Coordinates of C-alpha atoms in Angstrom, one line a residue:
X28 CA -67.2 -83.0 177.8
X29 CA -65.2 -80.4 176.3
X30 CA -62.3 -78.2 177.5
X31 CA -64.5 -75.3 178.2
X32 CA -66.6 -77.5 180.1
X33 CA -64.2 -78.8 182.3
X34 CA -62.9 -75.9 183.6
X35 CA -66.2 -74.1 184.3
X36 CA -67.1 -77.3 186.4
X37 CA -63.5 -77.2 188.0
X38 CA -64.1 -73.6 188.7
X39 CA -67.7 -74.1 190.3
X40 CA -65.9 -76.9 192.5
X41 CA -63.5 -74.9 193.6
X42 CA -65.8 -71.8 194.6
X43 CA -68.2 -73.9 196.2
X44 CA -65.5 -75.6 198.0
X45 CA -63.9 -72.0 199.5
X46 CA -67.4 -70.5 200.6
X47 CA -68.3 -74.0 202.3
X48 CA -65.0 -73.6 204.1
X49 CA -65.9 -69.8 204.8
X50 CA -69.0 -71.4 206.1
X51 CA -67.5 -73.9 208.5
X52 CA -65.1 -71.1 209.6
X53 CA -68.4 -68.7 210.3
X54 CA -69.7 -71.7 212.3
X55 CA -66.5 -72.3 214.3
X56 CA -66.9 -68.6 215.5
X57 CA -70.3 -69.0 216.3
X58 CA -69.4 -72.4 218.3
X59 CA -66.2 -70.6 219.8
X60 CA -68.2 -67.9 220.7
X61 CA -70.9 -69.4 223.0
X62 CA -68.1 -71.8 224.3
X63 CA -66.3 -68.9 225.5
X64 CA -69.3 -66.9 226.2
X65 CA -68.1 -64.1 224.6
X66 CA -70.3 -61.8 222.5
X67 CA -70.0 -58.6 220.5
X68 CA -73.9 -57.5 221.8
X69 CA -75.4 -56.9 224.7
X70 CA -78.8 -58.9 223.8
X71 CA -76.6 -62.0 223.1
X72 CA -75.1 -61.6 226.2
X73 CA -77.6 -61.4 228.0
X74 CA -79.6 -64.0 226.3
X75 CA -77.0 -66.8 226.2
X76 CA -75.7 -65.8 229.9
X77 CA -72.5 -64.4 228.6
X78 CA -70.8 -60.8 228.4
X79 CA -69.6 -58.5 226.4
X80 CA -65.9 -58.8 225.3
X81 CA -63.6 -60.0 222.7
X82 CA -61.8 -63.6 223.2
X83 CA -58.6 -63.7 221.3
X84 CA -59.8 -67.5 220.0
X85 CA -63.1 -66.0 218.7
X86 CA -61.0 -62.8 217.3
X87 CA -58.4 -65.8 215.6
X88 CA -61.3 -67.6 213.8
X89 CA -62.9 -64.3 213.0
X90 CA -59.8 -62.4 211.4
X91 CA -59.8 -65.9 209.0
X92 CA -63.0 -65.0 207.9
X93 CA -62.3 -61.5 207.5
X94 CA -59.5 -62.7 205.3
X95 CA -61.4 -64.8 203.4
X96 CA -63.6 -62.0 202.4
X97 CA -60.9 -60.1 201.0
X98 CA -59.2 -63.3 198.7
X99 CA -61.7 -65.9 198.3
X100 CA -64.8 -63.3 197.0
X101 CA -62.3 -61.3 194.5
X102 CA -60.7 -64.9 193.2
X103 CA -64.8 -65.9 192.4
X104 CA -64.5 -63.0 190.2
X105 CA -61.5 -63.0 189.0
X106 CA -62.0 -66.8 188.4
X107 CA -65.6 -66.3 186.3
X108 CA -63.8 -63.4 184.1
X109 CA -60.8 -65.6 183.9
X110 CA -62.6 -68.4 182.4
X111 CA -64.4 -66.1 179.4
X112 CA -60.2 -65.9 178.4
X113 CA -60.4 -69.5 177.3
X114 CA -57.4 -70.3 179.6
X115 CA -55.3 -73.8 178.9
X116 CA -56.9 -76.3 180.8
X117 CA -53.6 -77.5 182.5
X118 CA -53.2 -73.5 183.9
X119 CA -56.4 -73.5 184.6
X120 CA -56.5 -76.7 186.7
X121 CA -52.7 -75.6 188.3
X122 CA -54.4 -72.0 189.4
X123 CA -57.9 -73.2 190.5
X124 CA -56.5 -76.0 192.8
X125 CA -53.3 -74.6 194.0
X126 CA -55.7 -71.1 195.3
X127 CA -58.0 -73.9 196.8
X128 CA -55.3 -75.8 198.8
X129 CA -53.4 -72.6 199.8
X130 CA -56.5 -71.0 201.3
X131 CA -57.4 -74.4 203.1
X132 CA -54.4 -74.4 204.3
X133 CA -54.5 -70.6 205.3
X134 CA -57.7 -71.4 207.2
X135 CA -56.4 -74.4 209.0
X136 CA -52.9 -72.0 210.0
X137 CA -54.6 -69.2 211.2
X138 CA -57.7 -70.4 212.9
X139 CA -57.3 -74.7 213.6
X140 CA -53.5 -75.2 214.5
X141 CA -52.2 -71.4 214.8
X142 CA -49.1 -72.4 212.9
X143 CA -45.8 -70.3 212.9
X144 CA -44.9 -67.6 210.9
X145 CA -44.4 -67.8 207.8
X146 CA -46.4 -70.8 206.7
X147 CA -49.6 -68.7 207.1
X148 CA -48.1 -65.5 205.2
X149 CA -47.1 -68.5 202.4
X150 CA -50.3 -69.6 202.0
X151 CA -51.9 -65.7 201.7
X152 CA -49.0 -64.6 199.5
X153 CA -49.7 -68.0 196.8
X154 CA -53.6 -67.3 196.9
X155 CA -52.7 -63.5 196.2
X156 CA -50.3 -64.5 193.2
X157 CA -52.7 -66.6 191.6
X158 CA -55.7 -64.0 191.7
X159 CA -52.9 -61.9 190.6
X160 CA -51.7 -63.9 187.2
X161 CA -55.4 -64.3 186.8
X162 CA -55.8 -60.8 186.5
X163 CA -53.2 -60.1 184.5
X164 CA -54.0 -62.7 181.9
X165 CA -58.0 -61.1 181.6
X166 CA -55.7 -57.5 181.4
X167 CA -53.6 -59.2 178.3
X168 CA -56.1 -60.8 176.7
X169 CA -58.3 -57.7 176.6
X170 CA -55.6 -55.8 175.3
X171 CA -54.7 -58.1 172.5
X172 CA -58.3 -58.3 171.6
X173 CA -58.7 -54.3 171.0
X174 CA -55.3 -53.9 168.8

């Protein structure tokens, strides 16, 4: 396997890893939500035997999600154009896994343990960076390509 190889298979890991963790979190709403019987429309209300309001514990798992959508989705990208840059392997690796950890590790702060301040802002602000450097780097590289 070659170098190219390796990192498009480390990057399909690590995407497929981060939406099956969106996935479990989107569960864990769901699962939250008819535990607490709280629900956003009237037909599930009424249909499950709940009402309608908002649970802070349903809104906690949620707002992950909702963050989620705003890092994981634009690192995909960013990730896919990042790899046509031929990146070193070793940066490649570093970036890919270290994004993966800190958004596991956002997930389990904000929505699983409710951790303190500022473990969950550490783990948004090193997923940002990364996407970041990444874009940077595509930025670069496309300049240094046209001059």
């Amino acid at each position: 396997m070659d170098e190219s190889e390796k990192i498009l298979d480390l990057y399909l890991l690590t995407s497929s890893l981060l939406l099956l963790k969106m996935m479990v979190l989107i569960v864990l709403t769901i699962t939250k939500r008819m535990s607490t019987k709280a629900f956003v429309s009237e037909e599930d209300a009424v249909y499950f035997n709940g009402e309608v309001k908002t649970d802070e514990s349903v809104e906690r798992i949620r707002r992950a999600v909702q963050n989620d959508l705003e890092n994981v989705i634009p690192f995909i990208v960013i990730g896919y154009l990042y790899l046509a840059t031929r990146p070193p392997v070793q940066l490649a690796y570093i970036l890919f896994l270290t994004f993966l950890l800190a958004r596991v590790l956002h997930s389990i702060c904000y929505a699983v343990v409710v951790a303190r301040q500022p473990m969950r802002a550490v783990c948004w602000g090193i997923g940002f960076f990364i996407t970041g450097v990444m874009t940077v780097s595509i930025i670069i590289h496309c300049i240094i390509k046209f001059l």
